[in-house]
CSV table of C-alpha atoms and ligand atoms in Angstrom, one decimal:
chain,number,residue,atom,x,y,z
L,34,MET,CA,35.9,-131.6,-174.3
L,35,SER,CA,33.6,-129.8,-176.8
L,36,ASP,CA,32.6,-126.2,-176.4
L,37,LEU,CA,29.2,-125.4,-174.9
L,38,GLN,CA,27.0,-124.0,-177.6
L,39,PHE,CA,24.4,-121.3,-176.8
L,40,PRO,CA,21.0,-121.1,-178.7
L,41,ASP,CA,20.9,-119.4,-182.1
L,42,GLY,CA,20.0,-115.7,-181.8
L,43,PHE,CA,21.3,-115.5,-178.3
L,44,LEU,CA,22.0,-111.9,-177.3
L,45,TRP,CA,25.5,-111.1,-176.0
L,46,GLY,CA,26.7,-107.8,-174.7
L,47,THR,CA,27.5,-105.6,-171.8
L,48,ALA,CA,25.4,-103.2,-169.6
L,49,THR,CA,26.0,-99.8,-168.2
L,50,ALA,CA,23.9,-97.0,-166.6
L,51,SER,CA,23.8,-93.3,-167.3
L,52,PHE,CA,24.9,-91.8,-164.0
L,53,GLN,CA,27.7,-94.4,-163.7
L,54,ILE,CA,29.4,-93.6,-167.0
L,55,GLU,CA,28.2,-90.5,-168.8
L,56,GLY,CA,29.6,-87.4,-167.0
L,57,GLY,CA,28.4,-84.4,-169.0
L,58,ARG,CA,27.0,-82.9,-165.9
L,59,LYS,CA,26.8,-79.4,-167.2
L,60,GLU,CA,24.7,-80.6,-170.1
L,61,ARG,CA,21.9,-82.1,-168.0
L,62,GLY,CA,19.7,-81.3,-165.0
L,63,ASP,CA,20.5,-82.4,-161.4
L,64,SER,CA,19.6,-85.9,-160.1
L,65,ILE,CA,19.2,-87.3,-156.7
L,66,TRP,CA,22.6,-88.9,-157.1
L,67,ASP,CA,24.3,-85.5,-157.6
L,68,ASP,CA,22.7,-84.4,-154.3
L,69,PHE,CA,23.7,-87.6,-152.6
L,70,CYS,CA,27.3,-87.2,-153.8
L,71,ALA,CA,27.3,-83.7,-152.3
L,72,TRP,CA,26.2,-85.1,-148.9
L,73,PRO,CA,29.5,-85.5,-146.9
L,74,GLY,CA,30.4,-89.0,-146.0
L,75,LYS,CA,27.8,-90.7,-148.2
L,76,VAL,CA,30.2,-91.6,-151.2
L,77,VAL,CA,33.7,-92.9,-150.8
L,78,ASP,CA,36.3,-90.1,-151.3
L,79,GLY,CA,33.5,-87.6,-152.1
L,80,ASP,CA,33.4,-89.0,-155.7
L,81,THR,CA,30.8,-87.6,-158.1
L,82,GLY,CA,29.3,-88.4,-161.4
L,83,ASP,CA,30.4,-85.1,-162.9
L,84,VAL,CA,32.9,-86.7,-165.3
L,85,ALA,CA,32.7,-90.4,-164.7
L,86,ASP,CA,33.9,-92.1,-168.0
L,87,ASP,CA,33.0,-89.0,-170.0
L,88,HIS,CA,30.9,-91.4,-172.1
L,89,TYR,CA,28.7,-88.5,-173.1
L,90,HIS,CA,31.5,-87.1,-175.1
L,91,ARG,CA,33.2,-90.3,-176.0
L,92,TYR,CA,30.3,-92.6,-176.9
L,93,GLN,CA,31.6,-93.4,-180.4
L,94,GLN,CA,34.8,-94.8,-178.9
L,95,ASP,CA,32.8,-96.9,-176.6
L,96,VAL,CA,30.6,-98.2,-179.4
L,97,ASP,CA,33.8,-99.1,-181.2
L,98,LEU,CA,34.9,-101.1,-178.2
L,99,LEU,CA,31.6,-103.0,-178.2
L,100,LYS,CA,32.0,-103.8,-181.8
L,101,ALA,CA,35.6,-105.0,-181.2
L,102,PHE,CA,34.2,-107.2,-178.5
L,103,ASN,CA,31.7,-108.8,-180.9
L,104,ALA,CA,28.8,-107.8,-178.8
L,105,ASN,CA,25.4,-108.0,-180.6
L,106,THR,CA,23.6,-106.0,-177.9
L,107,TYR,CA,24.3,-103.2,-175.5
L,108,ARG,CA,22.2,-102.2,-172.5
L,109,PHE,CA,22.4,-98.6,-171.4
L,110,SER,CA,20.1,-96.3,-169.4
L,111,ILE,CA,18.6,-92.9,-170.3
L,112,SER,CA,19.2,-90.1,-167.8
L,113,TRP,CA,15.8,-88.6,-167.0
L,114,PRO,CA,17.4,-85.3,-166.0
L,115,ARG,CA,19.2,-85.1,-169.3
L,116,VAL,CA,16.0,-85.4,-171.2
L,117,LEU,CA,13.8,-83.4,-168.8
L,118,PRO,CA,16.1,-81.2,-166.5
L,119,GLN,CA,13.2,-80.4,-164.3
L,120,GLY,CA,11.7,-83.9,-164.4
L,121,THR,CA,8.7,-82.6,-166.3
L,122,GLY,CA,7.9,-79.8,-168.7
L,123,GLU,CA,10.5,-78.6,-171.1
L,124,VAL,CA,12.5,-81.2,-173.0
L,125,ASN,CA,16.3,-80.8,-173.4
L,126,HIS,CA,16.4,-81.7,-177.1
L,127,VAL,CA,20.2,-81.8,-177.1
L,128,GLY,CA,20.1,-84.4,-174.4
L,129,LEU,CA,17.5,-86.5,-176.2
L,130,ASP,CA,19.5,-86.2,-179.4
L,131,PHE,CA,22.5,-87.7,-177.7
L,132,TYR,CA,20.6,-90.9,-177.2
L,133,SER,CA,19.4,-90.8,-180.7
L,134,ARG,CA,23.0,-90.5,-182.0
L,135,LEU,CA,24.0,-93.3,-179.6
L,136,VAL,CA,21.3,-95.6,-181.0
L,137,ASP,CA,22.3,-94.8,-184.6
L,138,ALA,CA,25.9,-95.5,-183.8
L,139,LEU,CA,25.0,-98.9,-182.2
L,140,LEU,CA,22.8,-99.9,-185.1
L,141,ALA,CA,25.5,-98.9,-187.6
L,142,ALA,CA,27.9,-101.2,-185.7
L,143,GLY,CA,25.3,-104.1,-185.9
L,144,ILE,CA,24.5,-103.8,-182.2
L,145,GLU,CA,20.9,-104.0,-180.9
L,146,PRO,CA,20.2,-101.2,-178.3
L,147,PHE,CA,18.7,-102.5,-175.1
L,148,ILE,CA,17.3,-99.5,-173.2
L,149,THR,CA,16.7,-99.0,-169.4
L,150,LEU,CA,14.4,-96.1,-168.8
L,151,TYR,CA,15.2,-95.7,-165.1
L,152,HIS,CA,18.4,-96.6,-163.4
L,153,TRP,CA,18.0,-94.5,-160.3
L,154,ASP,CA,18.9,-91.0,-161.4
L,155,LEU,CA,15.6,-89.3,-160.5
L,156,PRO,CA,15.6,-85.5,-161.3
L,157,SER,CA,16.2,-83.5,-158.1
L,158,ALA,CA,13.3,-81.3,-158.9
L,159,LEU,CA,10.9,-84.3,-158.5
L,160,GLN,CA,12.6,-85.3,-155.3
L,161,ARG,CA,11.8,-81.9,-153.9
L,162,LEU,CA,8.1,-82.9,-154.4
L,163,GLY,CA,8.6,-86.1,-152.5
L,164,GLY,CA,10.2,-88.2,-155.2
L,165,TRP,CA,8.9,-91.8,-155.5
L,166,VAL,CA,7.0,-91.5,-152.3
L,167,ASN,CA,4.7,-89.1,-154.1
L,168,ARG,CA,2.3,-91.0,-156.4
L,169,ASP,CA,2.4,-88.1,-158.8
L,170,THR,CA,6.0,-89.2,-159.8
L,171,VAL,CA,4.4,-92.3,-161.3
L,172,TYR,CA,2.6,-90.2,-163.8
L,173,ARG,CA,5.7,-88.0,-164.5
L,174,TYR,CA,7.6,-91.2,-165.2
L,175,VAL,CA,5.0,-92.3,-167.8
L,176,ASP,CA,5.2,-88.8,-169.4
L,177,TYR,CA,9.0,-89.2,-169.6
L,178,ALA,CA,8.8,-92.7,-171.0
L,179,GLU,CA,6.4,-91.4,-173.7
L,180,ILE,CA,8.9,-88.7,-174.7
L,181,VAL,CA,11.8,-91.2,-175.0
L,182,ALA,CA,9.7,-93.9,-176.7
L,183,LYS,CA,8.4,-91.4,-179.3
L,184,LYS,CA,12.0,-90.4,-180.1
L,185,LEU,CA,13.7,-93.8,-180.1
L,186,GLY,CA,10.9,-96.3,-180.5
L,187,ASP,CA,11.2,-96.5,-184.3
L,188,ARG,CA,14.7,-98.0,-183.8
L,189,VAL,CA,14.9,-99.7,-180.4
L,190,ARG,CA,13.3,-103.1,-179.8
L,191,TYR,CA,14.4,-103.9,-176.2
L,192,TRP,CA,13.1,-101.8,-173.3
L,193,ILE,CA,13.5,-102.2,-169.6
L,194,THR,CA,11.2,-100.0,-167.5
L,195,HIS,CA,13.2,-100.1,-164.3
L,196,ASN,CA,16.4,-101.4,-162.9
L,197,GLU,CA,16.3,-103.2,-159.6
L,198,PRO,CA,13.4,-101.6,-157.7
L,199,TRP,CA,14.4,-103.3,-154.5
L,200,VAL,CA,17.7,-101.4,-154.5
L,201,ALA,CA,16.1,-98.0,-155.3
L,202,ALA,CA,13.4,-98.6,-152.7
L,203,ILE,CA,15.2,-100.3,-149.8
L,204,LEU,CA,18.8,-99.1,-150.1
L,205,GLY,CA,17.6,-95.6,-151.1
L,206,HIS,CA,14.8,-95.2,-148.6
L,207,HIS,CA,15.2,-97.7,-145.8
L,208,GLU,CA,18.9,-98.3,-145.4
L,209,GLY,CA,19.9,-94.8,-146.5
L,210,VAL,CA,23.0,-95.9,-148.3
L,211,HIS,CA,21.8,-94.9,-151.8
L,212,ALA,CA,20.1,-91.7,-152.9
L,213,PRO,CA,18.0,-90.1,-151.6
L,214,GLY,CA,19.4,-91.4,-148.3
L,215,TRP,CA,16.2,-92.0,-146.4
L,216,THR,CA,15.7,-94.4,-143.5
L,217,ASP,CA,12.0,-95.3,-143.3
L,218,HIS,CA,10.9,-98.8,-144.1
L,219,SER,CA,7.3,-98.0,-144.6
L,220,LEU,CA,8.1,-95.2,-147.1
L,221,ALA,CA,10.6,-97.4,-148.8
L,222,LEU,CA,7.8,-100.0,-149.5
L,223,GLN,CA,5.6,-97.2,-150.8
L,224,VAL,CA,8.4,-96.2,-153.2
L,225,GLY,CA,8.7,-99.8,-154.3
L,226,HIS,CA,5.0,-99.9,-155.0
L,227,HIS,CA,5.1,-96.7,-157.0
L,228,LEU,CA,8.1,-98.0,-159.1
L,229,LEU,CA,6.2,-101.1,-159.9
L,230,LEU,CA,3.0,-99.2,-160.7
L,231,SER,CA,4.9,-96.9,-163.1
L,232,HIS,CA,6.3,-100.0,-164.8
L,233,GLY,CA,2.9,-101.4,-165.3
L,234,LEU,CA,1.4,-98.1,-166.5
L,235,ALA,CA,4.2,-97.6,-169.0
L,236,MET,CA,3.9,-101.1,-170.6
L,237,PRO,CA,0.9,-100.5,-173.0
L,238,LEU,CA,2.3,-97.1,-174.0
L,239,LEU,CA,5.7,-98.5,-174.8
L,240,HIS,CA,4.1,-101.2,-176.9
L,241,GLN,CA,2.1,-98.6,-178.8
L,242,LEU,CA,5.1,-96.3,-179.4
L,243,THR,CA,7.9,-98.8,-180.2
L,244,LYS,CA,8.6,-100.8,-183.4
L,245,ALA,CA,6.7,-104.0,-184.3
L,246,GLY,CA,8.1,-107.0,-182.4
L,247,SER,CA,9.5,-104.9,-179.6
L,248,ARG,CA,10.2,-106.7,-176.3
L,249,LEU,CA,9.4,-105.0,-173.0
L,250,GLY,CA,10.3,-106.0,-169.5
L,251,ILE,CA,11.6,-105.0,-166.1
L,252,THR,CA,14.9,-105.9,-164.4
L,253,LEU,CA,15.0,-107.3,-160.9
L,254,ASN,CA,18.0,-107.9,-158.7
L,255,LEU,CA,17.5,-111.5,-157.5
L,256,SER,CA,19.6,-113.9,-155.4
L,257,GLN,CA,19.0,-117.5,-154.6
L,258,VAL,CA,18.5,-117.8,-150.9
L,259,TYR,CA,19.9,-120.7,-148.9
L,260,ALA,CA,19.1,-121.6,-145.3
L,261,ALA,CA,22.1,-121.6,-143.0
L,262,SER,CA,21.2,-125.0,-141.7
L,263,ASP,CA,18.3,-127.5,-141.9
L,264,LYS,CA,16.9,-126.2,-138.6
L,265,THR,CA,13.3,-125.1,-139.0
L,266,GLU,CA,14.0,-121.6,-137.7
L,267,ASP,CA,16.8,-121.1,-140.3
L,268,ILE,CA,14.6,-122.4,-143.1
L,269,GLU,CA,11.8,-120.1,-142.1
L,270,ALA,CA,14.3,-117.1,-141.8
L,271,ALA,CA,15.5,-117.9,-145.3
L,272,LYS,CA,12.0,-118.0,-146.6
L,273,ARG,CA,11.2,-114.6,-145.1
L,274,TYR,CA,14.4,-113.1,-146.6
L,275,ASP,CA,13.5,-114.6,-150.0
L,276,GLY,CA,10.1,-113.1,-149.6
L,277,HIS,CA,11.4,-109.6,-149.0
L,278,LEU,CA,14.1,-109.6,-151.6
L,279,ASN,CA,12.7,-111.8,-154.4
L,280,ARG,CA,9.0,-112.6,-154.1
L,281,TRP,CA,8.0,-109.1,-153.1
L,282,TYR,CA,8.9,-108.0,-156.7
L,283,LEU,CA,8.5,-111.3,-158.7
L,284,ASP,CA,4.9,-111.9,-157.4
L,285,PRO,CA,3.4,-108.5,-158.3
L,286,VAL,CA,5.0,-108.4,-161.7
L,287,LEU,CA,4.4,-112.0,-162.8
L,288,LEU,CA,1.3,-112.9,-160.7
L,289,GLY,CA,-0.3,-109.6,-160.0
L,290,ASN,CA,-0.2,-109.7,-156.1
L,291,TYR,CA,2.1,-109.2,-153.2
L,292,PRO,CA,3.1,-112.4,-151.3
L,293,GLN,CA,0.6,-112.8,-148.4
L,294,ASP,CA,3.0,-114.2,-145.9
L,295,ILE,CA,5.3,-111.1,-146.2
L,296,TRP,CA,2.3,-108.7,-146.3
L,297,GLN,CA,1.2,-110.1,-142.9
L,298,GLN,CA,4.6,-109.7,-141.4
L,299,LEU,CA,5.0,-106.2,-142.6
L,300,GLY,CA,1.9,-105.1,-140.6
L,301,TRP,CA,1.3,-101.4,-140.6
L,302,ARG,CA,4.3,-100.8,-142.9
L,303,VAL,CA,2.6,-102.2,-146.1
L,304,PRO,CA,2.2,-99.8,-149.0
L,305,ARG,CA,-1.1,-98.0,-149.7
L,306,ILE,CA,-2.6,-99.5,-152.8
L,307,ALA,CA,-5.3,-98.0,-155.0
L,308,PRO,CA,-8.0,-100.2,-156.7
L,309,GLN,CA,-6.6,-101.5,-160.0
L,310,ASP,CA,-3.0,-101.0,-159.0
L,311,MET,CA,-2.2,-104.7,-158.8
L,312,ASP,CA,-3.8,-105.4,-162.2
L,313,ILE,CA,-1.7,-102.7,-163.7
L,314,ILE,CA,1.5,-104.0,-162.1
L,315,GLY,CA,0.6,-107.5,-163.4
L,316,THR,CA,0.3,-106.3,-167.0
L,317,PRO,CA,2.0,-109.1,-169.0
L,318,ILE,CA,5.7,-108.6,-169.8
L,319,ASP,CA,7.6,-110.0,-172.8
L,320,PHE,CA,10.7,-110.8,-170.7
L,321,LEU,CA,12.1,-110.6,-167.2
L,322,GLY,CA,15.6,-109.2,-166.7
L,323,ILE,CA,17.6,-110.7,-163.9
L,324,ASN,CA,20.6,-109.1,-162.3
L,325,ASN,CA,22.6,-111.6,-160.3
L,326,TYR,CA,26.0,-111.5,-158.7
L,327,SER,CA,25.9,-113.8,-155.7
L,328,ARG,CA,23.7,-115.8,-153.4
L,329,ALA,CA,22.4,-115.2,-149.9
L,330,VAL,CA,22.8,-117.5,-146.9
L,331,ILE,CA,20.4,-116.7,-144.1
L,332,GLY,CA,19.9,-117.9,-140.6
L,333,HIS,CA,17.5,-117.1,-137.7
L,334,SER,CA,18.4,-114.3,-135.3
L,335,ASP,CA,16.7,-113.5,-132.0
L,336,GLU,CA,17.2,-109.8,-132.8
L,337,GLY,CA,16.2,-107.3,-135.4
L,338,GLU,CA,13.0,-106.4,-137.3
L,339,ASN,CA,12.7,-109.6,-139.2
L,340,HIS,CA,14.8,-112.0,-137.0
L,341,ILE,CA,17.1,-112.6,-139.9
L,342,GLN,CA,20.9,-112.8,-140.1
L,343,SER,CA,23.2,-113.0,-143.1
L,344,ILE,CA,25.8,-115.7,-142.8
L,345,ARG,CA,29.2,-115.3,-144.6
L,346,PRO,CA,30.1,-118.8,-145.6
L,347,LYS,CA,33.8,-119.8,-146.3
L,348,GLY,CA,34.5,-119.4,-150.0
L,349,GLU,CA,35.8,-117.0,-152.7
L,350,TYR,CA,34.8,-113.4,-152.5
L,351,THR,CA,35.1,-110.4,-154.9
L,352,ALA,CA,36.3,-106.9,-153.9
L,353,MET,CA,32.6,-106.1,-153.0
L,354,ASP,CA,32.8,-109.0,-150.5
L,355,TRP,CA,30.2,-110.8,-152.5
L,356,GLU,CA,30.6,-114.6,-152.6
L,357,VAL,CA,31.5,-116.2,-156.0
L,358,TYR,CA,28.8,-118.8,-156.2
L,359,PRO,CA,27.9,-119.8,-159.8
L,360,GLN,CA,25.5,-122.6,-158.8
L,361,GLY,CA,23.3,-119.8,-157.4
L,362,ILE,CA,22.6,-118.3,-160.8
L,363,LYS,CA,21.6,-121.7,-162.2
L,364,ALA,CA,19.3,-122.4,-159.2
L,365,LEU,CA,17.8,-119.0,-159.6
L,366,LEU,CA,17.1,-119.2,-163.3
L,367,VAL,CA,15.5,-122.7,-162.9
L,368,ARG,CA,13.5,-121.5,-159.9
L,369,VAL,CA,12.0,-118.5,-161.7
L,370,THR,CA,11.2,-120.6,-164.7
L,371,ARG,CA,9.4,-123.3,-162.6
L,372,GLU,CA,7.6,-121.1,-160.2
L,373,TYR,CA,6.5,-118.3,-162.6
L,374,GLY,CA,5.5,-120.1,-165.8
L,375,ALA,CA,8.7,-120.0,-167.9
L,376,PRO,CA,8.9,-116.4,-169.0
L,377,ASP,CA,11.7,-115.4,-171.4
L,378,LEU,CA,14.7,-114.4,-169.3
L,379,TYR,CA,17.7,-112.2,-169.9
L,380,VAL,CA,20.6,-112.0,-167.5
L,381,THR,CA,20.8,-108.2,-167.7
L,382,GLU,CA,23.7,-107.9,-165.4
L,383,ASN,CA,26.4,-110.3,-164.0
L,384,GLY,CA,30.0,-109.6,-163.2
L,385,CYS,CA,32.5,-108.9,-160.4
L,386,ALA,CA,34.8,-106.2,-159.0
L,387,TYR,CA,38.5,-106.9,-158.4
L,388,GLU,CA,41.5,-104.7,-157.7
L,389,ASP,CA,42.7,-104.4,-161.3
L,390,THR,CA,46.0,-102.7,-162.1
L,391,ILE,CA,48.0,-102.0,-165.3
L,392,SER,CA,50.9,-104.4,-165.6
L,393,ASP,CA,54.3,-103.6,-166.9
L,394,ASP,CA,53.3,-104.8,-170.3
L,395,GLY,CA,50.6,-102.1,-170.4
L,396,GLN,CA,47.8,-104.7,-170.2
L,397,VAL,CA,45.3,-105.4,-167.4
L,398,HIS,CA,45.3,-109.1,-166.5
L,399,ASP,CA,42.2,-110.1,-164.6
L,400,PRO,CA,42.3,-113.9,-164.3
L,401,GLN,CA,39.8,-114.0,-161.4
L,402,ARG,CA,37.2,-112.2,-163.6
L,403,VAL,CA,37.8,-114.5,-166.5
L,404,ASP,CA,37.3,-117.4,-164.2
L,405,PHE,CA,34.2,-115.8,-162.8
L,406,PHE,CA,32.6,-115.3,-166.2
L,407,ARG,CA,33.6,-118.8,-167.3
L,408,ARG,CA,31.9,-120.4,-164.3
L,409,TYR,CA,28.8,-118.3,-164.3
L,410,LEU,CA,28.3,-118.8,-168.0
L,411,LYS,CA,28.7,-122.5,-167.6
L,412,ALA,CA,26.0,-122.4,-164.9
L,413,CYS,CA,23.7,-120.4,-167.3
L,414,HIS,CA,24.3,-123.0,-170.0
L,415,GLU,CA,23.3,-125.7,-167.6
L,416,ALA,CA,20.1,-123.8,-166.8
L,417,ILE,CA,19.3,-123.6,-170.6
L,418,THR,CA,19.9,-127.4,-170.8
L,419,GLU,CA,17.3,-127.8,-168.0
L,420,GLY,CA,14.7,-125.9,-170.0
L,421,VAL,CA,15.2,-122.2,-169.0
L,422,GLN,CA,14.2,-119.8,-171.7
L,423,LEU,CA,17.4,-117.7,-171.4
L,424,LYS,CA,17.6,-115.4,-174.4
L,425,GLY,CA,20.7,-113.3,-173.6
L,426,TYR,CA,23.5,-112.4,-171.2
L,427,LEU,CA,24.9,-109.0,-170.5
L,428,ALA,CA,28.1,-108.6,-168.5
L,429,TRP,CA,28.4,-105.8,-166.0
L,430,SER,CA,30.1,-103.7,-167.1
L,431,LEU,CA,31.5,-102.4,-170.3
L,432,LEU,CA,33.7,-99.9,-168.5
L,433,ASP,CA,35.0,-99.4,-164.9
L,434,ASN,CA,32.6,-96.8,-163.6
L,435,PHE,CA,31.0,-95.0,-160.6
L,436,GLU,CA,30.0,-97.7,-158.2
L,437,TRP,CA,27.4,-95.7,-156.3
L,438,SER,CA,28.4,-95.2,-152.6
L,439,PHE,CA,31.7,-96.9,-153.4
L,440,GLY,CA,32.6,-94.1,-155.9
L,441,TYR,CA,35.4,-95.1,-158.2
L,442,SER,CA,37.0,-97.5,-155.7
L,443,ARG,CA,35.5,-100.6,-157.2
L,444,ARG,CA,36.2,-101.7,-160.8
L,445,PHE,CA,33.5,-103.9,-162.4
L,446,GLY,CA,34.6,-103.2,-166.1
L,447,ILE,CA,35.8,-105.6,-168.7
L,448,THR,CA,37.6,-102.4,-169.9
L,449,TYR,CA,39.9,-100.6,-167.5
L,450,VAL,CA,39.4,-96.9,-167.3
L,451,ASP,CA,42.3,-94.6,-166.4
L,452,TYR,CA,40.2,-91.8,-164.8
L,453,ALA,CA,43.1,-89.3,-165.1
L,454,THR,CA,43.4,-89.6,-168.9
L,455,GLN,CA,40.1,-91.4,-169.8
L,456,GLU,CA,42.2,-94.1,-171.6
L,457,ARG,CA,40.3,-97.3,-172.1
L,458,ILE,CA,42.3,-100.6,-171.8
L,459,PRO,CA,40.4,-103.8,-172.5
L,460,LYS,CA,41.1,-106.3,-169.8
L,461,ASP,CA,41.8,-110.0,-170.4
L,462,SER,CA,38.2,-110.7,-169.5
L,463,ALA,CA,37.1,-108.5,-172.5
L,464,LYS,CA,39.3,-110.7,-174.7
L,465,PHE,CA,37.7,-113.8,-173.2
L,466,LEU,CA,34.2,-112.6,-173.6
L,467,SER,CA,34.8,-111.4,-177.2
L,468,GLU,CA,35.6,-114.9,-178.2
L,469,VAL,CA,32.5,-116.2,-176.4
L,470,PHE,CA,30.4,-113.5,-178.1
L,471,ARG,CA,31.9,-114.3,-181.5
L,472,SER,CA,31.5,-118.0,-181.4
L,473,ASN,CA,28.2,-118.1,-179.4
L,474,SER,CA,29.8,-120.8,-177.3
L,475,LEU,CA,31.8,-121.3,-174.1
L,476,PRO,CA,35.2,-122.9,-174.5
L,477,GLN,CA,35.7,-125.9,-172.3
L,478,GLU,CA,39.1,-126.4,-170.7
L,479,ALA,CA,40.6,-129.8,-171.7
R,93,IFM,O1,26.8,-101.0,-160.4
R,93,IFM,C1,25.6,-101.7,-160.1
R,93,IFM,C2,24.5,-101.5,-161.1
R,93,IFM,O2,24.2,-100.1,-161.2
R,93,IFM,C3,23.2,-102.2,-160.6
R,93,IFM,N1,23.5,-103.6,-160.4
R,93,IFM,C4,24.6,-103.9,-159.6
R,93,IFM,C5,25.9,-103.2,-160.1
R,93,IFM,C6,27.1,-103.6,-159.2
R,93,IFM,O3,26.9,-103.2,-157.9
């Protein structure tokens, strides 16, 4: 069987986020995730981001890894409290220079930097003023984006305004399992609206301050939703779930409005919207980033707010208890393309956690992860064959890291990190992906 070739110019790399890998806590301001970690019982084993992978001090070693993996891009996020310890006002130039040095190191290694401006580490000082519930945070974000773009825009072409607004809004403000740990659905929806508004407001500014030919977008966490059966009530439940998880973010960004069916269902909980907000949110983007890990299977329930229940089908599951379902990423990419007018797409995250250990030979053998990547990449290739404008794929993650409320108990890296020594050991999956990245193709088993 011949190898599956990806399009010329395809971007291949890995993704990370500041709080999850950097450490260097003393060299930055506090974020809501520092506060959340200090809240007893919220993070497994009381883990914190104080040291993490110590990437702040070891970034050159990590860039060397990326180069050894033949990556031609690397997605990382900027820590807002490292740049502006109080969220606004005085800039920490040492912190900003760190990102400038990282960008230079990447470029010197032939790796295109792919920046995320916000991956959930809001400065604590802004949270004390209400955080993302307060509309003023939108304008503080735009100021912050301007500072970063002025510093790095001469060298960085790829910019993501926000990572996974659904997670920041709903897990952080409705379900209370992410920072800042609130449990109010209505406020969560207001947060979501403000995140999207800040995305739209930053777009023209980023275009103005970044190099010619720059590409700007936002990353959404999306999952293809399947009805538990062909009963009408299950199909309707799946449609509602899809509306809350996927369309509530896709429609504003790509069509400039919230989905009306979900708006009606939400009743009094809907966000307050000022005139012009939807036009701003709908400002055209150059690409949509998609983070995908699994699918959702949904049935009707007689109970609960939305009369929805998640079904756990028989199948393969990762250490996160997420189903391995490669067909889901293909269906999702095709669906977004068909329903939203074929925007350029990047898979900005895809990967899996397993219980990796160091073997007697000193290596980390992770056959399940290799199999996961092989099957998801095959599904991505099939989507391209069906006309999806997929321009790149970024594996989550370069390194094992701080997995939010799970602390360090879940390993998503293609590189194993020994947290006691900070030794990095590329796993077999890193070797597998290095060959995919080098050849721009996916080997087919005979
Ligand atoms: O670790 C996270 C990342 O920060 C955002 N997307 C999902 C990953 C795995 O849970």
